[in-house]
Amino acid sequence: MKIVACIKYSLTLSELKVDPATRELRLATTPQRVGTIDRNVLEAAVVLKPEGSTVHGLTLAPAGAREAFREAIAMGLDDLTIVDSTNWAAGGPMATAAVLAAAIQKMGDVDLVVCGEASDDGVTYQVPPRLAERLGWPLLAYARNIALAGATLTADRDLDIGMQSVACDLPLVLTVTQETNTPRRPTLMDAVKAKKKPVVVWQPEADLGLSAEALQAAGGVTRIAQEGIVIARKEQLFQGDDMKALANQLLDALLAEHVVAE
Amino acid sequence: MAKLLVYSEEAGVARELLAKARQVAGTQGFTEVGVVALGAAAAATAAIWGEWGADVVYTVAEPALDVYNPETYTAALAGVIEQVQPVVVLVGATKRGLEVNGRVAERLGAGAVSWCDDFSYDAASQSVTAKCLVYTGIGNNTYRINVLPALAAVPPGVFHEQAFAGHSAAVIAVPVAIPAARMRVLANSVKADTGRRLQDAPVIVDVGQGMRNREDLAMAEELAGLLNGQVACSRPISSERDWFPEWLGLSGLKLSPDLCITLGVSGSIQHTIGIRESKLIVAVNSDENAGIFAQADYGIHADLYQFVPALIEAIKTRSVTKK
Ligand SMILES: Cc1cc2nc3c(=O)[nH]c(=O)nc-3n(C[C@H](O)[C@H](O)[C@H](O)COP(=O)(O)OP(=O)(O)OC[C@H]3O[C@@H](n4cnc5c(N)ncnc54)[C@H](O)[C@@H]3O)c2cc1C
């Protein structure tokens, strides 16, 4: 059996700052890393892997970021394919799904694709359903309590209203949430072994036969403005060991704000 | 003929989207506001959507659609869109709405955006402009969508339902063939509805993972009770610990109380987007560097287990109330 884990080199959103004067999002200075949800993806893929199977990492990322994937590989990937986005001019979930689908088809004989419910940074929730549609496979999204018996996968889908227990035959696209599992921490041994694992780099145009221009046009969505959201708060911090004093300080502040009355 | 279509498998969310659609229909030149009702049961009560603002209810009365399955719902919604040919489709961005939205967009080659909180249609240029939350709410992007229909996934709670007394809707059955789904639904367990209306509470006590045990909720309940408020929580408190059916944040409720008191909430943006419209935010956290302090008016750097009892005591001693 062949499993593909789709992972993303993502912006660390907790570090993304808004320029208070210009409201510009400081994207260029925000550090990037393989996302936290991607650890759940890798854990799910590695745990599911039956005897004699292989797990392949797949990402659309700048080839120059390959070192950032070292730990992801160490979590149990047999190899990693980077579709190089360095000179790739198409953005958005539609183009990303097209790239991933083309790469999965080129890999051949894939039985299961695992994705995060949404990426750490884009969070559009569009890529997995679009990928499933492109591949013509069912999408089993928001999966918890995942089990694989032969060629049938069962899971509980964590929906807003409750759990939906489902069964589905492979091939399929699976998405996981941060609640799905607890990602493993690779050991030093794993990290050493990871250095020997192959990293393949494909170019979307030359190797996958895709056209950024055509995909961008077909996507039909163009960004025309961007603005950071600034919400000013007082940010007043009360501290000290005397809880009674702290409580009274807070009540005084709330009374002064007229949100409560005495 | 510029039609706007609304779809959500959650009736409450569909009502919110319909209200917005009805409000802008005249100014943006929509000739029709439609809503999709899927399943035999939903089709039987389709006429109720008139007073929520719909001109037309498009039904697919297949019994197979009485149980939600993303494959059959994708087929049904894609089929309705193909036949109705709207220029804008508003989809409720629940987890179910999002999985259907992406797949329908891919199937139809439609332009799609997520986390939309405002939109406008321009008949002259045949394009839709959509304002969307990006980076989980740190910013806004404005997009032009010129491959129509434009599918816009709108989070619950962005718009507000409104009854349009006397407005009535035509019911039109749309013939759509629903293929058998490959993913089989074995069982659905629905979280018990507590019937709480968090949206109406003037004070919210927002509990995060800093609260260790379910019994400790009693202290949050007491604090909320003294201030005429309600207790709400972050997603892990609901999804991992199952203390409450609903949570606040990007994928949950968005509230705007007079006062929100967070207890043991770290301040991740996916959560604070659910409380940032509060008039005043108080944060209690034992980690001096917790991100929540930068998003609060008053921060209390303390162990909630020590501070909350002291606060309750002080409220009682000083007879502090919420008007
Ligand atoms: C795509 C996506 C969507 C998401 N949507 C949502 C959403 O809608 N809503 C949501 O809430 N989350 C959402 N999340 C999860 C979110 O990223 C955070 O993981 C989550 O909100 C953290 O919850 P928390 O603050 O309760 O817990 P934690 O981050 O674990 O924080 C606990 C805090 O409690 C403090 N603490 C511990 N002990 C004490 C004590 N004794 N006294 C005082 N303080 C204490 C700690 O210092 C810490 O700051 C989403 C995540 C993803 C990836």
mmCIF file of C-alpha atoms in Angstrom, chain B:
data_model
loop_
_atom_site.group_PDB
_atom_site.id
_atom_site.type_symbol
_atom_site.label_atom_id
_atom_site.label_comp_id
_atom_site.label_asym_id
_atom_site.label_seq_id
_atom_site.Cartn_x
_atom_site.Cartn_y
_atom_site.Cartn_z
ATOM 1 C CA MET B 1 -31.171 37.843 -14.322
ATOM 2 C CA ALA B 2 -28.689 37.946 -11.471
ATOM 3 C CA LYS B 3 -29.659 35.352 -8.914
ATOM 4 C CA LEU B 4 -28.219 34.895 -5.476
ATOM 5 C CA LEU B 5 -28.418 31.464 -3.896
ATOM 6 C CA VAL B 6 -28.009 30.557 -0.230
ATOM 7 C CA TYR B 7 -27.006 27.137 1.058
ATOM 8 C CA SER B 8 -26.351 25.789 4.509
ATOM 9 C CA GLU B 9 -27.216 22.446 6.007
ATOM 10 C CA GLU B 10 -27.686 24.392 9.274
ATOM 11 C CA ALA B 11 -31.039 26.160 9.196
ATOM 12 C CA GLY B 12 -29.854 28.899 11.561
ATOM 13 C CA VAL B 13 -26.892 29.740 9.344
ATOM 14 C CA ALA B 14 -29.084 29.694 6.228
ATOM 15 C CA ARG B 15 -31.342 32.261 7.955
ATOM 16 C CA GLU B 16 -28.336 34.530 8.616
ATOM 17 C CA LEU B 17 -27.207 34.335 4.992
ATOM 18 C CA LEU B 18 -30.746 34.923 3.708
ATOM 19 C CA ALA B 19 -31.128 38.044 5.834
ATOM 20 C CA LYS B 20 -27.953 39.526 4.343
ATOM 21 C CA ALA B 21 -29.012 38.478 0.827
ATOM 22 C CA ARG B 22 -32.443 40.090 1.250
ATOM 23 C CA GLN B 23 -30.879 43.284 2.640
ATOM 24 C CA VAL B 24 -28.529 43.779 -0.316
ATOM 25 C CA ALA B 25 -30.749 42.367 -3.079
ATOM 26 C CA GLY B 26 -32.144 45.750 -4.084
ATOM 27 C CA THR B 27 -28.918 47.733 -3.988
ATOM 28 C CA GLN B 28 -26.774 45.107 -5.691
ATOM 29 C CA GLY B 29 -29.318 44.255 -8.351
ATOM 30 C CA PHE B 30 -30.117 40.665 -7.495
ATOM 31 C CA THR B 31 -33.322 39.667 -9.238
ATOM 32 C CA GLU B 32 -33.907 36.676 -7.019
ATOM 33 C CA VAL B 33 -32.846 35.395 -3.601
ATOM 34 C CA GLY B 34 -33.018 31.623 -3.516
ATOM 35 C CA VAL B 35 -32.320 29.035 -0.856
ATOM 36 C CA VAL B 36 -31.537 25.336 -1.239
ATOM 37 C CA ALA B 37 -33.471 22.747 0.785
ATOM 38 C CA LEU B 38 -32.092 19.225 0.510
ATOM 39 C CA GLY B 39 -33.887 16.024 1.476
ATOM 40 C CA ALA B 40 -37.486 14.872 1.565
ATOM 41 C CA ALA B 41 -38.046 16.282 5.051
ATOM 42 C CA ALA B 42 -36.617 19.710 4.194
ATOM 43 C CA ALA B 43 -38.625 19.828 0.968
ATOM 44 C CA ALA B 44 -41.844 19.158 2.860
ATOM 45 C CA THR B 45 -41.403 22.324 4.941
ATOM 46 C CA ALA B 46 -39.790 24.439 2.204
ATOM 47 C CA ALA B 47 -42.380 27.212 2.271
ATOM 48 C CA ILE B 48 -41.161 28.454 5.688
ATOM 49 C CA TRP B 49 -38.136 30.078 3.999
ATOM 50 C CA GLY B 50 -40.317 32.849 2.553
ATOM 51 C CA GLU B 51 -40.554 34.733 5.811
ATOM 52 C CA TRP B 52 -36.783 34.432 6.272
ATOM 53 C CA GLY B 53 -36.260 36.346 3.067
ATOM 54 C CA ALA B 54 -36.261 33.807 0.231
ATOM 55 C CA ASP B 55 -38.071 34.435 -3.056
ATOM 56 C CA VAL B 56 -37.585 30.861 -4.212
ATOM 57 C CA VAL B 57 -36.820 27.614 -2.407
ATOM 58 C CA TYR B 58 -35.059 25.060 -4.594
ATOM 59 C CA THR B 59 -35.739 21.578 -3.301
ATOM 60 C CA VAL B 60 -34.191 18.214 -4.049
ATOM 61 C CA ALA B 61 -36.661 15.911 -2.318
ATOM 62 C CA GLU B 62 -34.491 12.794 -2.331
ATOM 63 C CA PRO B 63 -34.872 10.694 0.836
ATOM 64 C CA ALA B 64 -31.150 9.852 0.492
ATOM 65 C CA LEU B 65 -30.462 13.489 1.398
ATOM 66 C CA ASP B 66 -32.237 13.239 4.749
ATOM 67 C CA VAL B 67 -28.905 12.054 6.176
ATOM 68 C CA TYR B 68 -25.983 14.365 5.548
ATOM 69 C CA ASN B 69 -23.258 12.875 3.377
ATOM 70 C CA PRO B 70 -20.762 15.207 1.676
ATOM 71 C CA GLU B 71 -20.852 13.226 -1.569
ATOM 72 C CA THR B 72 -24.619 13.301 -2.028
ATOM 73 C CA TYR B 73 -24.810 16.911 -0.834
ATOM 74 C CA THR B 74 -22.076 17.912 -3.283
ATOM 75 C CA ALA B 75 -24.011 16.264 -6.113
ATOM 76 C CA ALA B 76 -27.240 17.962 -5.044
ATOM 77 C CA LEU B 77 -25.807 21.457 -4.588
ATOM 78 C CA ALA B 78 -23.760 21.268 -7.796
ATOM 79 C CA GLY B 79 -26.890 20.097 -9.636
ATOM 80 C CA VAL B 80 -29.028 22.928 -8.286
ATOM 81 C CA ILE B 81 -26.373 25.544 -9.125
ATOM 82 C CA GLU B 82 -26.049 24.217 -12.663
ATOM 83 C CA GLN B 83 -29.767 24.518 -13.254
ATOM 84 C CA VAL B 84 -30.474 27.753 -11.368
ATOM 85 C CA GLN B 85 -27.327 29.546 -12.618
ATOM 86 C CA PRO B 86 -26.838 32.056 -9.818
ATOM 87 C CA VAL B 87 -24.037 34.632 -9.924
ATOM 88 C CA VAL B 88 -23.352 34.382 -6.185
ATOM 89 C CA VAL B 89 -23.721 31.403 -3.863
ATOM 90 C CA LEU B 90 -23.393 32.038 -0.120
ATOM 91 C CA VAL B 91 -22.413 28.855 1.703
ATOM 92 C CA GLY B 92 -22.391 28.561 5.500
ATOM 93 C CA ALA B 93 -18.776 27.906 6.535
ATOM 94 C CA THR B 94 -19.494 25.104 8.965
ATOM 95 C CA LYS B 95 -17.203 22.111 8.689
ATOM 96 C CA ARG B 96 -19.859 20.448 6.528
ATOM 97 C CA GLY B 97 -20.368 23.552 4.438
ATOM 98 C CA LEU B 98 -16.641 23.910 3.809
ATOM 99 C CA GLU B 99 -16.120 20.341 2.591
ATOM 100 C CA VAL B 100 -19.040 20.694 0.169
ATOM 101 C CA ASN B 101 -18.057 24.224 -0.919
ATOM 102 C CA GLY B 102 -14.567 23.270 -2.088
ATOM 103 C CA ARG B 103 -15.733 20.211 -3.925
ATOM 104 C CA VAL B 104 -18.647 21.920 -5.668
ATOM 105 C CA ALA B 105 -16.350 24.750 -6.756
ATOM 106 C CA GLU B 106 -13.871 22.288 -8.216
ATOM 107 C CA ARG B 107 -16.617 20.324 -9.985
ATOM 108 C CA LEU B 108 -18.216 23.390 -11.541
ATOM 109 C CA GLY B 109 -15.007 25.347 -12.156
ATOM 110 C CA ALA B 110 -16.488 28.119 -10.023
ATOM 111 C CA GLY B 111 -14.494 30.801 -8.238
ATOM 112 C CA ALA B 112 -14.518 30.189 -4.495
ATOM 113 C CA VAL B 113 -13.387 32.057 -1.397
ATOM 114 C CA SER B 114 -13.452 31.130 2.287
ATOM 115 C CA TRP B 115 -14.247 33.157 5.433
ATOM 116 C CA CYS B 116 -16.105 35.846 3.513
ATOM 117 C CA ASP B 117 -17.718 38.559 5.630
ATOM 118 C CA ASP B 118 -18.790 41.000 2.945
ATOM 119 C CA PHE B 119 -19.412 40.882 -0.783
ATOM 120 C CA SER B 120 -20.799 42.867 -3.684
ATOM 121 C CA TYR B 121 -21.878 41.992 -7.180
ATOM 122 C CA ASP B 122 -21.231 44.274 -10.110
ATOM 123 C CA ALA B 123 -23.538 43.589 -13.028
ATOM 124 C CA ALA B 124 -21.582 45.738 -15.471
ATOM 125 C CA SER B 125 -18.317 43.831 -15.102
ATOM 126 C CA GLN B 126 -19.983 40.498 -14.282
ATOM 127 C CA SER B 127 -17.757 40.122 -11.281
ATOM 128 C CA VAL B 128 -18.061 39.693 -7.556
ATOM 129 C CA THR B 129 -15.905 41.412 -4.948
ATOM 130 C CA ALA B 130 -15.526 39.512 -1.684
ATOM 131 C CA LYS B 131 -13.870 40.592 1.550
ATOM 132 C CA CYS B 132 -12.489 37.614 3.447
ATOM 133 C CA LEU B 133 -10.701 36.966 6.712
ATOM 134 C CA VAL B 134 -7.209 35.621 6.046
ATOM 135 C CA TYR B 135 -4.508 34.126 8.237
ATOM 136 C CA THR B 136 -7.253 33.025 10.644
ATOM 137 C CA GLY B 137 -8.422 36.584 11.118
ATOM 138 C CA ILE B 138 -5.163 38.553 11.385
ATOM 139 C CA GLY B 139 -6.063 40.296 8.149
ATOM 140 C CA ASN B 140 -8.591 40.829 5.416
ATOM 141 C CA ASN B 141 -8.159 40.170 1.725
ATOM 142 C CA THR B 142 -10.428 41.603 -0.895
ATOM 143 C CA TYR B 143 -10.802 39.411 -3.955
ATOM 144 C CA ARG B 144 -12.278 39.939 -7.369
ATOM 145 C CA ILE B 145 -13.963 36.820 -8.658
ATOM 146 C CA ASN B 146 -14.604 36.771 -12.382
ATOM 147 C CA VAL B 147 -15.397 33.112 -12.951
ATOM 148 C CA LEU B 148 -19.029 32.939 -11.894
ATOM 149 C CA PRO B 149 -20.827 31.709 -9.955
ATOM 150 C CA ALA B 150 -18.772 32.994 -7.056
ATOM 151 C CA LEU B 151 -18.978 30.594 -4.133
ATOM 152 C CA ALA B 152 -18.411 32.438 -0.862
ATOM 153 C CA ALA B 153 -18.150 30.490 2.384
ATOM 154 C CA VAL B 154 -19.425 32.761 5.170
ATOM 155 C CA PRO B 155 -18.708 31.925 8.822
ATOM 156 C CA PRO B 156 -21.675 31.456 11.148
ATOM 157 C CA GLY B 157 -22.451 34.520 13.214
ATOM 158 C CA VAL B 158 -21.234 37.134 10.713
ATOM 159 C CA PHE B 159 -24.728 38.123 9.585
ATOM 160 C CA HIS B 160 -27.882 38.130 11.686
ATOM 161 C CA GLU B 161 -31.163 36.450 10.909
ATOM 162 C CA GLN B 162 -34.170 38.623 10.278
ATOM 163 C CA ALA B 163 -37.830 37.775 9.755
ATOM 164 C CA PHE B 164 -39.532 39.400 6.778
ATOM 165 C CA ALA B 165 -43.177 39.216 7.773
ATOM 166 C CA GLY B 166 -45.504 38.605 4.866
ATOM 167 C CA HIS B 167 -42.710 37.697 2.440
ATOM 168 C CA SER B 168 -43.461 34.409 0.701
ATOM 169 C CA ALA B 169 -41.431 32.036 -1.410
ATOM 170 C CA ALA B 170 -42.182 29.908 -4.459
ATOM 171 C CA VAL B 171 -41.073 26.288 -4.092
ATOM 172 C CA ILE B 172 -39.387 24.747 -7.131
ATOM 173 C CA ALA B 173 -38.353 21.092 -7.219
ATOM 174 C CA VAL B 174 -35.060 20.631 -9.050
ATOM 175 C CA PRO B 175 -34.495 17.241 -10.652
ATOM 176 C CA VAL B 176 -30.993 16.126 -9.673
ATOM 177 C CA ALA B 177 -29.783 12.533 -9.902
ATOM 178 C CA ILE B 178 -28.031 11.628 -6.658
ATOM 179 C CA PRO B 179 -25.450 8.865 -7.149
ATOM 180 C CA ALA B 180 -24.801 6.406 -4.326
ATOM 181 C CA ALA B 181 -22.088 7.682 -1.994
ATOM 182 C CA ARG B 182 -18.871 5.718 -1.647
ATOM 183 C CA MET B 183 -18.324 6.892 1.921
ATOM 184 C CA ARG B 184 -20.955 5.093 3.980
ATOM 185 C CA VAL B 185 -22.452 6.786 7.018
ATOM 186 C CA LEU B 186 -22.746 4.229 9.822
ATOM 187 C CA ALA B 187 -24.022 6.425 12.637
ATOM 188 C CA ASN B 188 -24.481 10.045 13.656
ATOM 189 C CA SER B 189 -24.169 11.166 17.247
ATOM 190 C CA VAL B 190 -25.452 14.663 17.785
ATOM 191 C CA LYS B 191 -24.212 16.692 20.755
ATOM 192 C CA ALA B 192 -26.991 17.577 23.165
ATOM 193 C CA ASP B 193 -28.215 21.120 22.631
ATOM 194 C CA THR B 194 -28.014 22.974 25.930
ATOM 195 C CA GLY B 195 -30.464 25.598 24.707
ATOM 196 C CA ARG B 196 -28.147 28.344 25.968
ATOM 197 C CA ARG B 197 -28.209 31.586 24.000
ATOM 198 C CA LEU B 198 -24.622 32.740 24.415
ATOM 199 C CA GLN B 199 -25.234 35.461 21.832
ATOM 200 C CA ASP B 200 -27.554 37.280 24.239
ATOM 201 C CA ALA B 201 -25.363 37.112 27.350
ATOM 202 C CA PRO B 202 -23.971 40.504 28.466
ATOM 203 C CA VAL B 203 -21.035 38.781 30.160
ATOM 204 C CA ILE B 204 -19.111 35.730 28.961
ATOM 205 C CA VAL B 205 -16.737 33.745 31.137
ATOM 206 C CA ASP B 206 -14.518 32.048 28.559
ATOM 207 C CA VAL B 207 -12.821 28.900 29.841
ATOM 208 C CA GLY B 208 -9.641 27.493 28.274
ATOM 209 C CA GLN B 209 -7.359 24.549 28.867
ATOM 210 C CA GLY B 210 -5.889 26.230 31.931
ATOM 211 C CA MET B 211 -8.927 24.873 33.740
ATOM 212 C CA ARG B 212 -7.973 21.349 34.686
ATOM 213 C CA ASN B 213 -11.106 19.513 35.752
ATOM 214 C CA ARG B 214 -14.735 19.562 34.817
ATOM 215 C CA GLU B 215 -15.731 20.099 38.477
ATOM 216 C CA ASP B 216 -13.746 23.342 38.418
ATOM 217 C CA LEU B 217 -16.319 24.722 35.998
ATOM 218 C CA ALA B 218 -18.450 25.381 39.088
ATOM 219 C CA MET B 219 -16.220 28.364 39.852
ATOM 220 C CA ALA B 220 -16.673 29.736 36.319
ATOM 221 C CA GLU B 221 -20.433 29.180 36.552
ATOM 222 C CA GLU B 222 -20.584 30.998 39.874
ATOM 223 C CA LEU B 223 -18.612 33.958 38.512
ATOM 224 C CA ALA B 224 -20.829 34.105 35.424
ATOM 225 C CA GLY B 225 -23.963 33.791 37.545
ATOM 226 C CA LEU B 226 -22.993 36.748 39.737
ATOM 227 C CA LEU B 227 -22.582 38.935 36.644
ATOM 228 C CA ASN B 228 -25.680 37.752 34.773
ATOM 229 C CA GLY B 229 -23.412 35.954 32.311
ATOM 230 C CA GLN B 230 -22.819 32.593 30.661
ATOM 231 C CA VAL B 231 -19.839 30.251 30.471
ATOM 232 C CA ALA B 232 -18.298 29.521 27.078
ATOM 233 C CA CYS B 233 -15.034 27.834 26.090
ATOM 234 C CA SER B 234 -12.173 27.335 23.639
ATOM 235 C CA ARG B 235 -12.283 24.568 21.069
ATOM 236 C CA PRO B 236 -10.211 21.939 22.907
ATOM 237 C CA ILE B 237 -12.542 22.249 25.915
ATOM 238 C CA SER B 238 -15.355 21.208 23.598
ATOM 239 C CA SER B 239 -13.688 18.937 21.062
ATOM 240 C CA GLU B 240 -11.237 17.141 23.340
ATOM 241 C CA ARG B 241 -12.893 17.321 26.733
ATOM 242 C CA ASP B 242 -16.509 17.521 25.671
ATOM 243 C CA TRP B 243 -17.546 19.923 28.475
ATOM 244 C CA PHE B 244 -19.711 22.030 26.163
ATOM 245 C CA PRO B 245 -21.204 21.377 22.721
ATOM 246 C CA GLU B 246 -20.127 24.750 21.297
ATOM 247 C CA TRP B 247 -16.932 26.794 21.396
ATOM 248 C CA LEU B 248 -15.786 30.275 20.459
ATOM 249 C CA GLY B 249 -13.518 31.154 17.572
ATOM 250 C CA LEU B 250 -12.870 30.943 13.878
ATOM 251 C CA SER B 251 -14.683 27.639 13.515
ATOM 252 C CA GLY B 252 -17.115 28.372 16.339
ATOM 253 C CA LEU B 253 -19.282 31.158 17.706
ATOM 254 C CA LYS B 254 -18.348 34.820 17.511
ATOM 255 C CA LEU B 255 -19.711 36.853 20.400
ATOM 256 C CA SER B 256 -19.749 40.540 21.283
ATOM 257 C CA PRO B 257 -20.658 40.788 24.979
ATOM 258 C CA ASP B 258 -20.082 43.876 27.137
ATOM 259 C CA LEU B 259 -17.502 41.937 29.095
ATOM 260 C CA CYS B 260 -15.554 38.780 28.360
ATOM 261 C CA ILE B 261 -13.430 37.212 31.113
ATOM 262 C CA THR B 262 -11.047 34.544 29.842
ATOM 263 C CA LEU B 263 -9.753 31.961 32.315
ATOM 264 C CA GLY B 264 -6.730 29.923 31.226
ATOM 265 C CA VAL B 265 -6.982 30.807 27.545
ATOM 266 C CA SER B 266 -3.636 31.218 25.739
ATOM 267 C CA GLY B 267 -4.798 33.707 23.134
ATOM 268 C CA SER B 268 -4.396 31.875 19.830
ATOM 269 C CA ILE B 269 -5.954 33.970 17.089
ATOM 270 C CA GLN B 270 -8.234 31.099 16.005
ATOM 271 C CA HIS B 271 -9.867 31.480 19.394
ATOM 272 C CA THR B 272 -9.746 35.230 20.004
ATOM 273 C CA ILE B 273 -11.503 35.956 16.715
ATOM 274 C CA GLY B 274 -14.563 34.655 18.573
ATOM 275 C CA ILE B 275 -14.272 37.237 21.380
ATOM 276 C CA ARG B 276 -12.487 40.203 19.856
ATOM 277 C CA GLU B 277 -15.715 42.126 19.260
ATOM 278 C CA SER B 278 -16.303 42.189 23.040
ATOM 279 C CA LYS B 279 -16.511 45.695 24.483
ATOM 280 C CA LEU B 280 -14.067 44.802 27.252
ATOM 281 C CA ILE B 281 -11.784 41.798 27.649
ATOM 282 C CA VAL B 282 -10.276 40.615 30.940
ATOM 283 C CA ALA B 283 -7.719 37.796 30.778
ATOM 284 C CA VAL B 284 -6.592 35.602 33.655
ATOM 285 C CA ASN B 285 -3.481 33.583 32.897
ATOM 286 C CA SER B 286 -0.599 32.235 34.976
ATOM 287 C CA ASP B 287 1.901 32.703 32.149
ATOM 288 C CA GLU B 288 3.200 36.246 32.108
ATOM 289 C CA ASN B 289 4.024 35.905 28.399
ATOM 290 C CA ALA B 290 0.643 34.516 27.335
ATOM 291 C CA GLY B 291 -0.462 36.046 24.027
ATOM 292 C CA ILE B 292 -3.912 36.776 25.429
ATOM 293 C CA PHE B 293 -2.585 39.712 27.482
ATOM 294 C CA ALA B 294 -1.829 41.711 24.332
ATOM 295 C CA GLN B 295 -5.421 41.169 23.231
ATOM 296 C CA ALA B 296 -7.054 42.129 26.528
ATOM 297 C CA ASP B 297 -7.903 45.374 28.266
ATOM 298 C CA TYR B 298 -7.101 44.065 31.730
ATOM 299 C CA GLY B 299 -4.751 41.172 32.272
ATOM 300 C CA ILE B 300 -4.463 39.337 35.568
ATOM 301 C CA HIS B 301 -1.186 37.481 35.827
ATOM 302 C CA ALA B 302 -2.257 34.867 38.363
ATOM 303 C CA ASP B 303 -3.230 31.264 38.888
ATOM 304 C CA LEU B 304 -6.926 31.149 38.088
ATOM 305 C CA TYR B 305 -7.446 28.695 40.966
ATOM 306 C CA GLN B 306 -6.317 31.379 43.395
ATOM 307 C CA PHE B 307 -7.659 34.433 41.640
ATOM 308 C CA VAL B 308 -11.196 33.385 40.676
ATOM 309 C CA PRO B 309 -12.308 32.500 44.241
ATOM 310 C CA ALA B 310 -10.890 35.852 45.400
ATOM 311 C CA LEU B 311 -12.764 37.659 42.635
ATOM 312 C CA ILE B 312 -16.015 35.889 43.519
ATOM 313 C CA GLU B 313 -15.502 36.850 47.151
ATOM 314 C CA ALA B 314 -14.839 40.496 46.272
ATOM 315 C CA ILE B 315 -17.896 40.676 43.997
ATOM 316 C CA LYS B 316 -20.052 39.358 46.840
ATOM 317 C CA THR B 317 -18.494 41.624 49.487
ATOM 318 C CA ARG B 318 -18.903 44.733 47.381
ATOM 319 C CA SER B 319 -22.293 43.656 45.929
ATOM 320 C CA VAL B 320 -21.065 44.210 42.390
ATOM 321 C CA THR B 321 -23.674 43.413 39.740
ATOM 322 C CA LYS B 322 -24.116 43.581 36.031
ATOM 323 C CA LYS B 323 -26.875 46.014 35.151
#
